[in-house]
Amino acid sequence: MGPLLLGNFVGAMLLRVPIGFALALASIITLWLVTDTPLTIGAQRIVAGITPFALLAIPLFILAGGIMNAGGMTKRLLNLADSIVGGMRGGLAQTNVLSALFFGGISGSAVADISSLGRILIPAMKARNYRAAYAAAVTAAAPIVAPIMPPSITMIVYGVVSGTSIGALFFAGIIPAILYIAMVMVAVHLTVRKRGFTDELVANTTNLELIGKTPKDERPHFWPSLVGALPALILPLLILGGIRFGWFTPTEAAAVAVVYALLVGLAIYRELTWKKLVSAFAESGLMVGLIMLVLAAAQLYSWALTSGGVPQAAAEAIFGITDNLVILLLLVNFMLLIAGMFIEANAALIIITPILLPVLTSLGVDPVHLGVIIVVNLGIGLITPPVGIALMLSAEISKVKLVSAVKASWPFLVVGLIYMLLITYIPQISLWLPSVLLGE
């Protein structure tokens, strides 16, 4: 049953069927061909896949991010990031990276961050003589932090599928997110002079250390920028603080985030108009619809896999290769990277988690740590050829060929692979903060 499920899914994808429909069709066709299961069960599983109360946090967090963005958050967070790192080598590229950390704590989605930040920062980088391909590579690599940083949509999905505490997953992502941004900023510092700028700029510049720095008189001042961005920065603290002190659950925190976003946009920034609010609802509704369609279909596909005994067969096959945890984790990383190249992250997570969770937890891997490993790997898949959804989107915004963006992105891919190994083999990076704050 497993090969037929996979074959039907791959066939649908080759026919360019959207992934949500491809997952559902593969499941229904396989159930129809090889089982006596009534096909009405398929409809029931699709509905059941999106009924867990915790999943309500996804549309609410997306809406909160959309309202904050429409209410004037973007320019204030960009000003803050520019005031902090604009004076460094490759200052605008560094601003791009640091902004991704700020936005990751609000949107929870890498694609959403690229769509909003990329349309501002990529043209600005090109205007400062950055190579278009390099601008695309930086803009694609930095927002990988969004699925790691709370409130991560992917973390919520993993928590629902695995039964793991979403609050613990949120806290587990904080230190890994900061570590990733720090590593990307180092990569920008090392590569921007050699790969980031047009040859004309380098040839006409006598002091190469000044390349890419935002002139001091053009940089926003730090304290006014911090005051302006503070209401936006408080939102992630409000979410995490409320969960930590038991004021509300993660799902309730998402509703609080929506109310807070409305208050900030209407009463503090005063830039949220009815027209912008309607637009934010429409854009958020479209994104939620796409995500929920994929989640529902992936739940059906995962149920079909489980019904066919695929997780058990996969576990036996894995243990047949080795029971050495170090090697197993390496194999898991490789499998997740491959999945992330071709399958939408949330769908891949729902399909893969039931297979990996019993195997690795039986060997002593903490479910929270496993969640971070899965999310990190699927995030790196966003910039990994041949698909690389994040890289494709940023290349489109930058108006360069995908192959050019891929060539410019290899230093960040190397950073991502090193980061992946650190997260995998040093579990304390993920588990220290939840153990201190939540005792988990």
Tab-separated table of C-alpha atoms in Angstrom:
chain	number	residue	atom	x	y	z
A	1	MET	CA	0.000	0.000	0.000
A	2	GLY	CA	2.865	2.358	0.818
A	3	PRO	CA	4.474	2.245	-2.671
A	4	LEU	CA	1.072	2.777	-4.306
A	5	LEU	CA	0.358	5.798	-2.098
A	6	LEU	CA	3.743	7.272	-2.912
A	7	GLY	CA	3.443	6.480	-6.608
A	8	ASN	CA	-0.001	8.069	-6.890
A	9	PHE	CA	1.204	11.176	-5.065
A	10	VAL	CA	4.341	11.548	-7.218
A	11	GLY	CA	2.275	10.990	-10.366
A	12	ALA	CA	-0.162	13.720	-9.375
A	13	MET	CA	2.683	16.109	-8.607
A	14	LEU	CA	4.291	15.400	-12.005
A	15	LEU	CA	0.955	16.325	-13.584
A	16	ARG	CA	1.217	19.657	-11.710
A	17	VAL	CA	-1.769	18.931	-9.486
A	18	PRO	CA	-1.657	21.313	-6.477
A	19	ILE	CA	-0.207	19.557	-3.463
A	20	GLY	CA	-3.390	19.576	-1.395
A	21	PHE	CA	-5.393	17.914	-4.155
A	22	ALA	CA	-2.482	15.585	-4.979
A	23	LEU	CA	-2.405	14.252	-1.408
A	24	ALA	CA	-6.164	13.774	-1.286
A	25	LEU	CA	-6.358	12.104	-4.723
A	26	ALA	CA	-3.461	9.760	-3.964
A	27	SER	CA	-5.126	8.686	-0.725
A	28	ILE	CA	-8.611	8.170	-2.171
A	29	ILE	CA	-7.411	6.318	-5.275
A	30	THR	CA	-5.221	3.991	-3.176
A	31	LEU	CA	-8.017	3.275	-0.687
A	32	TRP	CA	-10.388	2.570	-3.591
A	33	LEU	CA	-7.972	0.203	-5.354
A	34	VAL	CA	-6.568	-1.908	-2.520
A	35	THR	CA	-9.008	-1.706	0.407
A	36	ASP	CA	-12.694	-2.165	1.139
A	37	THR	CA	-12.809	1.086	3.096
A	38	PRO	CA	-15.883	3.191	2.181
A	39	LEU	CA	-14.737	6.343	0.414
A	40	THR	CA	-16.952	8.403	2.708
A	41	ILE	CA	-14.279	7.721	5.334
A	42	GLY	CA	-11.975	9.912	3.253
A	43	ALA	CA	-14.303	12.886	3.608
A	44	GLN	CA	-14.610	12.237	7.336
A	45	ARG	CA	-10.838	12.108	7.790
A	46	ILE	CA	-10.394	15.345	5.836
A	47	VAL	CA	-12.854	17.119	8.122
A	48	ALA	CA	-11.402	15.497	11.248
A	49	GLY	CA	-7.916	16.579	10.200
A	50	ILE	CA	-8.659	20.249	10.740
A	51	THR	CA	-11.030	20.082	13.715
A	52	PRO	CA	-8.516	19.960	16.614
A	53	PHE	CA	-8.979	23.093	18.721
A	54	ALA	CA	-5.238	23.829	18.759
A	55	LEU	CA	-5.246	24.346	14.972
A	56	LEU	CA	-7.449	27.411	15.467
A	57	ALA	CA	-4.235	29.178	16.483
A	58	ILE	CA	-3.010	29.069	12.871
A	59	PRO	CA	-5.640	31.370	11.261
A	60	LEU	CA	-5.579	33.657	14.299
A	61	PHE	CA	-1.785	34.096	14.284
A	62	ILE	CA	-1.814	34.656	10.517
A	63	LEU	CA	-4.547	37.276	10.924
A	64	ALA	CA	-2.644	38.987	13.748
A	65	GLY	CA	0.445	39.207	11.539
A	66	GLY	CA	-1.603	40.554	8.638
A	67	ILE	CA	-3.184	43.253	10.799
A	68	MET	CA	0.159	44.275	12.304
A	69	ASN	CA	1.655	44.495	8.833
A	70	ALA	CA	-1.235	46.608	7.545
A	71	GLY	CA	-1.081	48.793	10.637
A	72	GLY	CA	2.425	50.151	10.084
A	73	MET	CA	4.598	47.529	11.706
A	74	THR	CA	6.810	46.818	8.690
A	75	LYS	CA	8.584	50.150	8.361
A	76	ARG	CA	9.105	50.479	12.130
A	77	LEU	CA	10.740	47.067	12.473
A	78	LEU	CA	12.882	47.746	9.412
A	79	ASN	CA	13.974	51.075	10.895
A	80	LEU	CA	14.927	49.342	14.137
A	81	ALA	CA	16.922	46.658	12.332
A	82	ASP	CA	18.683	49.293	10.198
A	83	SER	CA	19.568	51.349	13.274
A	84	ILE	CA	21.182	48.285	14.880
A	85	VAL	CA	23.137	46.694	12.011
A	86	GLY	CA	23.066	49.259	9.194
A	87	GLY	CA	26.584	50.381	10.042
A	88	MET	CA	28.067	46.910	9.599
A	89	ARG	CA	29.683	45.656	6.407
A	90	GLY	CA	26.821	44.809	4.083
A	91	GLY	CA	24.523	46.853	6.313
A	92	LEU	CA	21.372	46.556	4.224
A	93	ALA	CA	21.853	42.796	3.859
A	94	GLN	CA	22.342	42.564	7.629
A	95	THR	CA	19.168	44.613	8.085
A	96	ASN	CA	17.406	42.077	5.875
A	97	VAL	CA	18.569	39.227	8.113
A	98	LEU	CA	17.760	40.887	11.444
A	99	SER	CA	14.341	41.988	10.166
A	100	ALA	CA	13.537	38.332	9.490
A	101	LEU	CA	14.052	37.594	13.193
A	102	PHE	CA	11.682	40.399	14.189
A	103	PHE	CA	9.046	39.383	11.660
A	104	GLY	CA	9.411	35.685	12.477
A	105	GLY	CA	8.120	36.451	15.951
A	106	ILE	CA	4.925	37.822	14.431
A	107	SER	CA	4.064	36.020	11.198
A	108	GLY	CA	5.245	32.455	11.899
A	109	SER	CA	5.616	31.856	8.158
A	110	ALA	CA	8.735	32.092	5.985
A	111	VAL	CA	6.747	32.604	2.789
A	112	ALA	CA	4.763	35.452	4.382
A	113	ASP	CA	7.999	37.122	5.495
A	114	ILE	CA	9.542	36.896	2.025
A	115	SER	CA	6.388	38.280	0.434
A	116	SER	CA	6.299	41.313	2.745
A	117	LEU	CA	9.994	41.991	3.407
A	118	GLY	CA	11.262	40.977	-0.025
A	119	ARG	CA	9.144	43.520	-1.874
A	120	ILE	CA	10.733	46.261	0.227
A	121	LEU	CA	14.294	45.089	0.807
A	122	ILE	CA	15.197	43.485	-2.526
A	123	PRO	CA	14.569	46.666	-4.569
A	124	ALA	CA	16.414	48.659	-1.873
A	125	MET	CA	19.405	46.298	-2.028
A	126	LYS	CA	19.500	46.471	-5.825
A	127	ALA	CA	19.401	50.263	-5.614
A	128	ARG	CA	22.479	50.090	-3.344
A	129	ASN	CA	24.360	48.098	-6.037
A	130	TYR	CA	23.876	44.655	-4.498
A	131	ARG	CA	23.795	41.902	-7.080
A	132	ALA	CA	20.189	40.886	-7.679
A	133	ALA	CA	20.972	37.176	-7.191
A	134	TYR	CA	22.688	37.860	-3.863
A	135	ALA	CA	19.735	39.968	-2.700
A	136	ALA	CA	17.434	37.058	-3.578
A	137	ALA	CA	19.645	34.566	-1.734
A	138	VAL	CA	19.777	36.626	1.477
A	139	THR	CA	16.040	37.297	1.370
A	140	ALA	CA	15.325	33.577	0.958
A	141	ALA	CA	17.777	32.332	3.600
A	142	ALA	CA	16.946	34.670	6.484
A	143	PRO	CA	13.174	33.960	6.833
A	144	ILE	CA	13.856	30.268	7.441
A	145	VAL	CA	13.905	31.461	11.048
A	146	ALA	CA	10.118	32.066	10.937
A	147	PRO	CA	9.083	28.376	11.271
A	148	ILE	CA	11.504	28.057	14.213
A	149	MET	CA	10.650	31.268	16.047
A	150	PRO	CA	7.381	31.361	18.018
A	151	PRO	CA	4.549	31.667	17.107
A	152	SER	CA	5.539	29.140	14.449
A	153	ILE	CA	2.712	27.662	12.378
A	154	THR	CA	4.791	24.545	11.715
A	155	MET	CA	5.434	24.066	15.442
A	156	ILE	CA	1.680	24.233	16.067
A	157	VAL	CA	1.067	21.546	13.440
A	158	TYR	CA	3.775	19.311	14.907
A	159	GLY	CA	2.333	19.766	18.393
A	160	VAL	CA	-1.131	18.703	17.211
A	161	VAL	CA	0.151	15.698	15.261
A	162	SER	CA	2.572	14.448	17.932
A	163	GLY	CA	0.631	15.415	21.062
A	164	THR	CA	3.584	17.521	22.244
A	165	SER	CA	3.096	20.697	24.288
A	166	ILE	CA	2.878	23.635	21.880
A	167	GLY	CA	4.054	25.964	24.647
A	168	ALA	CA	7.206	23.876	25.126
A	169	LEU	CA	7.801	23.876	21.364
A	170	PHE	CA	7.472	27.664	21.247
A	171	PHE	CA	10.093	28.110	23.964
A	172	ALA	CA	12.314	25.450	22.381
A	173	GLY	CA	12.525	27.506	19.199
A	174	ILE	CA	13.831	30.746	20.728
A	175	ILE	CA	17.537	29.933	21.176
A	176	PRO	CA	17.778	27.982	17.872
A	177	ALA	CA	16.199	30.964	16.065
A	178	ILE	CA	18.687	33.437	17.528
A	179	LEU	CA	21.565	31.062	16.751
A	180	TYR	CA	20.474	30.727	13.124
A	181	ILE	CA	20.235	34.482	12.611
A	182	ALA	CA	23.683	34.963	14.163
A	183	MET	CA	25.175	32.354	11.811
A	184	VAL	CA	23.555	33.922	8.732
A	185	MET	CA	24.819	37.366	9.752
A	186	VAL	CA	28.344	35.961	9.968
A	187	ALA	CA	27.887	34.436	6.509
A	188	VAL	CA	26.756	37.804	5.136
A	189	HIS	CA	29.784	39.503	6.698
A	190	LEU	CA	32.138	36.989	5.075
A	191	THR	CA	30.513	36.870	1.633
A	192	VAL	CA	29.045	40.280	0.955
A	193	ARG	CA	32.260	41.914	-0.267
A	194	LYS	CA	33.160	39.083	-2.632
A	195	ARG	CA	29.731	38.019	-3.899
A	196	GLY	CA	27.255	40.703	-2.940
A	197	PHE	CA	28.078	43.765	-5.016
A	198	THR	CA	28.421	44.689	-8.651
A	199	ASP	CA	31.938	44.742	-10.042
A	200	GLU	CA	31.573	48.438	-10.866
A	201	LEU	CA	31.011	49.364	-7.217
A	202	VAL	CA	33.960	47.296	-6.019
A	203	ALA	CA	36.246	48.769	-8.703
A	204	ASN	CA	35.291	52.331	-7.798
A	205	THR	CA	35.592	51.918	-4.031
A	206	THR	CA	38.958	52.547	-2.396
A	207	ASN	CA	37.944	51.474	1.116
A	208	LEU	CA	36.367	48.040	0.793
A	209	GLU	CA	35.407	48.047	4.489
A	210	LEU	CA	32.836	50.742	3.710
A	211	ILE	CA	31.091	48.666	1.058
A	212	GLY	CA	27.417	48.201	1.782
A	213	LYS	CA	27.256	50.209	4.981
A	214	THR	CA	24.294	52.504	5.306
A	215	PRO	CA	25.691	56.050	5.610
A	216	LYS	CA	25.430	57.329	9.169
A	217	ASP	CA	23.306	60.322	8.225
A	218	GLU	CA	20.826	57.975	6.465
A	219	ARG	CA	20.506	55.463	9.307
A	220	PRO	CA	17.569	55.795	11.695
A	221	HIS	CA	18.512	56.663	15.277
A	222	PHE	CA	18.325	53.686	17.610
A	223	TRP	CA	16.248	54.990	20.513
A	224	PRO	CA	13.482	56.600	18.449
A	225	SER	CA	13.392	53.449	16.294
A	226	LEU	CA	13.149	51.232	19.370
A	227	VAL	CA	10.315	53.306	20.812
A	228	GLY	CA	8.483	53.186	17.493
A	229	ALA	CA	8.893	49.404	17.133
A	230	LEU	CA	8.266	48.556	20.786
A	231	PRO	CA	4.508	47.893	20.440
A	232	ALA	CA	5.251	45.380	17.674
A	233	LEU	CA	8.065	43.748	19.663
A	234	ILE	CA	5.824	43.335	22.709
A	235	LEU	CA	3.528	40.910	20.853
A	236	PRO	CA	5.867	37.855	20.975
A	237	LEU	CA	6.656	38.643	24.624
A	238	LEU	CA	2.947	38.844	25.392
A	239	ILE	CA	2.334	35.461	23.743
A	240	LEU	CA	5.220	33.686	25.466
A	241	GLY	CA	4.657	35.386	28.813
A	242	GLY	CA	0.978	34.496	28.787
A	243	ILE	CA	1.768	30.852	28.058
A	244	ARG	CA	4.560	30.734	30.648
A	245	PHE	CA	2.441	32.146	33.475
A	246	GLY	CA	-0.674	30.214	32.549
A	247	TRP	CA	-2.785	33.205	31.568
A	248	PHE	CA	-3.877	31.515	28.364
A	249	THR	CA	-3.230	28.513	26.123
A	250	PRO	CA	-1.408	28.876	22.788
A	251	THR	CA	-4.761	28.978	20.970
A	252	GLU	CA	-6.101	31.637	23.313
A	253	ALA	CA	-2.802	33.500	22.899
A	254	ALA	CA	-3.509	33.694	19.168
A	255	ALA	CA	-6.877	35.370	19.854
A	256	VAL	CA	-5.163	37.792	22.240
A	257	ALA	CA	-2.627	38.552	19.491
A	258	VAL	CA	-5.432	39.545	17.097
A	259	VAL	CA	-6.984	41.904	19.648
A	260	TYR	CA	-3.572	43.366	20.472
A	261	ALA	CA	-2.772	43.864	16.785
A	262	LEU	CA	-6.041	45.758	16.312
A	263	LEU	CA	-5.301	47.991	19.306
A	264	VAL	CA	-1.787	48.751	18.075
A	265	GLY	CA	-2.902	49.514	14.517
A	266	LEU	CA	-5.885	51.651	15.533
A	267	ALA	CA	-4.839	53.347	18.763
A	268	ILE	CA	-1.012	53.448	18.785
A	269	TYR	CA	0.257	53.534	15.197
A	270	ARG	CA	-3.078	54.898	13.912
A	271	GLU	CA	-2.367	53.693	10.387
A	272	LEU	CA	-4.958	50.911	10.245
A	273	THR	CA	-7.846	52.046	8.061
A	274	TRP	CA	-10.969	50.087	7.165
A	275	LYS	CA	-9.593	49.545	3.661
A	276	LYS	CA	-6.311	48.148	5.020
A	277	LEU	CA	-8.198	46.008	7.536
A	278	VAL	CA	-10.388	44.460	4.844
A	279	SER	CA	-7.284	43.808	2.740
A	280	ALA	CA	-5.551	42.159	5.724
A	281	PHE	CA	-8.568	39.887	6.284
A	282	ALA	CA	-8.678	38.953	2.593
A	283	GLU	CA	-4.950	38.160	2.339
A	284	SER	CA	-4.983	36.241	5.628
A	285	GLY	CA	-8.077	34.299	4.560
A	286	LEU	CA	-6.389	33.255	1.315
A	287	MET	CA	-3.274	32.075	3.148
A	288	VAL	CA	-5.327	30.230	5.769
A	289	GLY	CA	-7.386	28.516	3.081
A	290	LEU	CA	-4.267	27.259	1.302
A	291	ILE	CA	-2.676	26.015	4.531
A	292	MET	CA	-5.825	24.306	5.817
A	293	LEU	CA	-6.442	22.583	2.491
A	294	VAL	CA	-2.961	21.085	2.604
A	295	LEU	CA	-3.310	20.141	6.294
A	296	ALA	CA	-6.655	18.408	5.733
A	297	ALA	CA	-5.393	16.435	2.737
A	298	ALA	CA	-2.154	15.555	4.526
A	299	GLN	CA	-4.120	14.212	7.481
A	300	LEU	CA	-6.008	11.898	5.126
A	301	TYR	CA	-2.741	10.786	3.504
A	302	SER	CA	-1.173	10.170	6.915
A	303	TRP	CA	-4.207	8.133	7.999
A	304	ALA	CA	-3.960	6.041	4.832
A	305	LEU	CA	-0.266	5.423	5.533
A	306	THR	CA	-1.022	4.358	9.088
A	307	SER	CA	-3.903	2.119	7.998
A	308	GLY	CA	-1.566	0.413	5.549
A	309	GLY	CA	1.007	-0.291	8.259
A	310	VAL	CA	3.613	1.952	6.602
A	311	PRO	CA	4.989	3.449	9.857
A	312	GLN	CA	5.571	0.006	11.321
A	313	ALA	CA	7.238	-1.232	8.138
A	314	ALA	CA	9.377	1.905	7.995
A	315	ALA	CA	10.419	1.455	11.627
A	316	GLU	CA	11.461	-2.129	10.966
A	317	ALA	CA	13.395	-1.059	7.879
A	318	ILE	CA	15.179	1.703	9.785
A	319	PHE	CA	16.146	-0.581	12.643
A	320	GLY	CA	17.239	-3.127	10.054
A	321	ILE	CA	19.878	-0.662	8.876
A	322	THR	CA	21.193	0.362	12.297
A	323	ASP	CA	20.108	1.110	15.839
A	324	ASN	CA	22.970	3.562	16.359
A	325	LEU	CA	21.285	6.851	17.308
A	326	VAL	CA	23.997	9.040	15.748
A	327	ILE	CA	23.662	7.322	12.371
A	328	LEU	CA	19.875	7.206	12.623
A	329	LEU	CA	19.682	10.945	13.217
A	330	LEU	CA	21.912	11.514	10.203
A	331	LEU	CA	19.607	9.359	8.064
A	332	VAL	CA	16.580	11.193	9.430
A	333	ASN	CA	18.124	14.543	8.532
A	334	PHE	CA	18.820	13.344	5.006
A	335	MET	CA	15.258	12.055	4.593
A	336	LEU	CA	13.771	15.298	5.922
A	337	LEU	CA	15.930	17.419	3.631
A	338	ILE	CA	14.776	15.425	0.622
A	339	ALA	CA	11.135	15.745	1.721
A	340	GLY	CA	11.543	19.476	2.279
A	341	MET	CA	12.826	19.937	-1.272
A	342	PHE	CA	9.611	18.659	-2.833
A	343	ILE	CA	6.741	18.775	-0.337
A	344	GLU	CA	5.174	21.723	1.501
A	345	ALA	CA	6.535	21.763	5.045
A	346	ASN	CA	3.282	21.259	6.949
A	347	ALA	CA	2.198	18.404	4.692
A	348	ALA	CA	5.604	16.727	4.975
A	349	LEU	CA	5.485	17.089	8.749
A	350	ILE	CA	2.070	15.410	9.038
A	351	ILE	CA	3.177	12.533	6.822
A	352	ILE	CA	6.607	11.971	8.375
A	353	THR	CA	5.992	12.552	12.088
A	354	PRO	CA	3.935	9.365	12.682
A	355	ILE	CA	6.807	7.392	11.129
A	356	LEU	CA	9.700	9.011	12.998
A	357	LEU	CA	8.156	9.721	16.388
A	358	PRO	CA	7.827	6.140	17.715
A	359	VAL	CA	11.217	5.122	16.347
A	360	LEU	CA	13.257	7.987	17.780
A	361	THR	CA	11.433	8.380	21.075
A	362	SER	CA	12.048	4.676	21.725
A	363	LEU	CA	15.762	5.492	21.490
A	364	GLY	CA	15.476	8.367	23.970
A	365	VAL	CA	15.013	11.389	21.686
A	366	ASP	CA	12.832	14.008	23.366
A	367	PRO	CA	9.658	14.762	21.335
A	368	VAL	CA	10.293	18.507	21.700
A	369	HIS	CA	13.846	18.117	20.378
A	370	LEU	CA	12.551	15.962	17.528
A	371	GLY	CA	10.049	18.687	16.649
A	372	VAL	CA	12.815	21.269	16.357
A	373	ILE	CA	14.905	18.868	14.220
A	374	ILE	CA	11.992	18.293	11.838
A	375	VAL	CA	11.084	21.972	11.575
A	376	VAL	CA	14.719	23.019	10.981
A	377	ASN	CA	15.222	20.440	8.248
A	378	LEU	CA	12.001	21.277	6.448
A	379	GLY	CA	12.917	24.957	6.713
A	380	ILE	CA	16.287	24.387	5.058
A	381	GLY	CA	14.407	22.584	2.295
A	382	LEU	CA	12.845	25.952	1.423
A	383	ILE	CA	16.181	27.101	-0.063
A	384	THR	CA	17.359	23.743	-1.384
A	385	PRO	CA	17.212	22.950	-5.128
A	386	PRO	CA	15.481	21.699	-7.199
A	387	VAL	CA	12.302	23.248	-5.763
A	388	GLY	CA	13.243	25.604	-2.917
A	389	ILE	CA	9.955	27.499	-2.595
A	390	ALA	CA	11.535	30.383	-0.658
A	391	LEU	CA	14.326	30.752	-3.194
A	392	MET	CA	11.864	30.633	-6.090
A	393	LEU	CA	9.752	33.395	-4.540
A	394	SER	CA	12.678	35.679	-3.754
A	395	ALA	CA	14.165	35.106	-7.239
A	396	GLU	CA	10.840	36.094	-8.762
A	397	ILE	CA	10.733	39.299	-6.686
A	398	SER	CA	14.371	40.024	-7.559
A	399	LYS	CA	13.693	39.313	-11.252
A	400	VAL	CA	16.613	36.922	-11.675
A	401	LYS	CA	16.790	33.369	-12.973
A	402	LEU	CA	16.430	30.685	-10.325
A	403	VAL	CA	19.783	29.159	-11.270
A	404	SER	CA	21.507	32.495	-10.508
A	405	ALA	CA	19.831	32.673	-7.109
A	406	VAL	CA	20.860	29.072	-6.396
A	407	LYS	CA	24.505	29.853	-7.186
A	408	ALA	CA	24.434	32.881	-4.884
A	409	SER	CA	22.764	30.949	-2.064
A	410	TRP	CA	25.273	28.138	-1.564
A	411	PRO	CA	27.102	29.855	1.369
A	412	PHE	CA	23.779	30.114	3.201
A	413	LEU	CA	22.943	26.507	2.383
A	414	VAL	CA	26.275	25.455	3.920
A	415	VAL	CA	25.418	27.513	7.000
A	416	GLY	CA	22.020	25.814	7.131
A	417	LEU	CA	23.548	22.333	7.008
A	418	ILE	CA	26.050	23.155	9.778
A	419	TYR	CA	23.233	24.642	11.840
A	420	MET	CA	21.125	21.521	11.255
A	421	LEU	CA	23.885	19.300	12.658
A	422	LEU	CA	24.309	21.543	15.711
A	423	ILE	CA	20.584	21.411	16.446
A	424	THR	CA	20.489	17.650	15.920
A	425	TYR	CA	23.459	16.599	18.029
A	426	ILE	CA	23.339	19.247	20.780
A	427	PRO	CA	19.792	18.877	22.129
A	428	GLN	CA	20.467	21.368	24.939
A	429	ILE	CA	20.209	24.183	22.367
A	430	SER	CA	16.517	23.363	22.047
A	431	LEU	CA	15.701	21.875	25.438
A	432	TRP	CA	17.455	24.198	27.884
A	433	LEU	CA	14.917	27.051	27.817
A	434	PRO	CA	11.773	24.862	28.093
A	435	SER	CA	13.379	22.967	30.995
A	436	VAL	CA	14.212	26.209	32.813
A	437	LEU	CA	10.926	28.026	32.201
A	438	LEU	CA	8.425	25.167	32.025
A	439	GLY	CA	10.220	22.291	33.711
A	440	GLU	CA	9.776	20.183	30.562
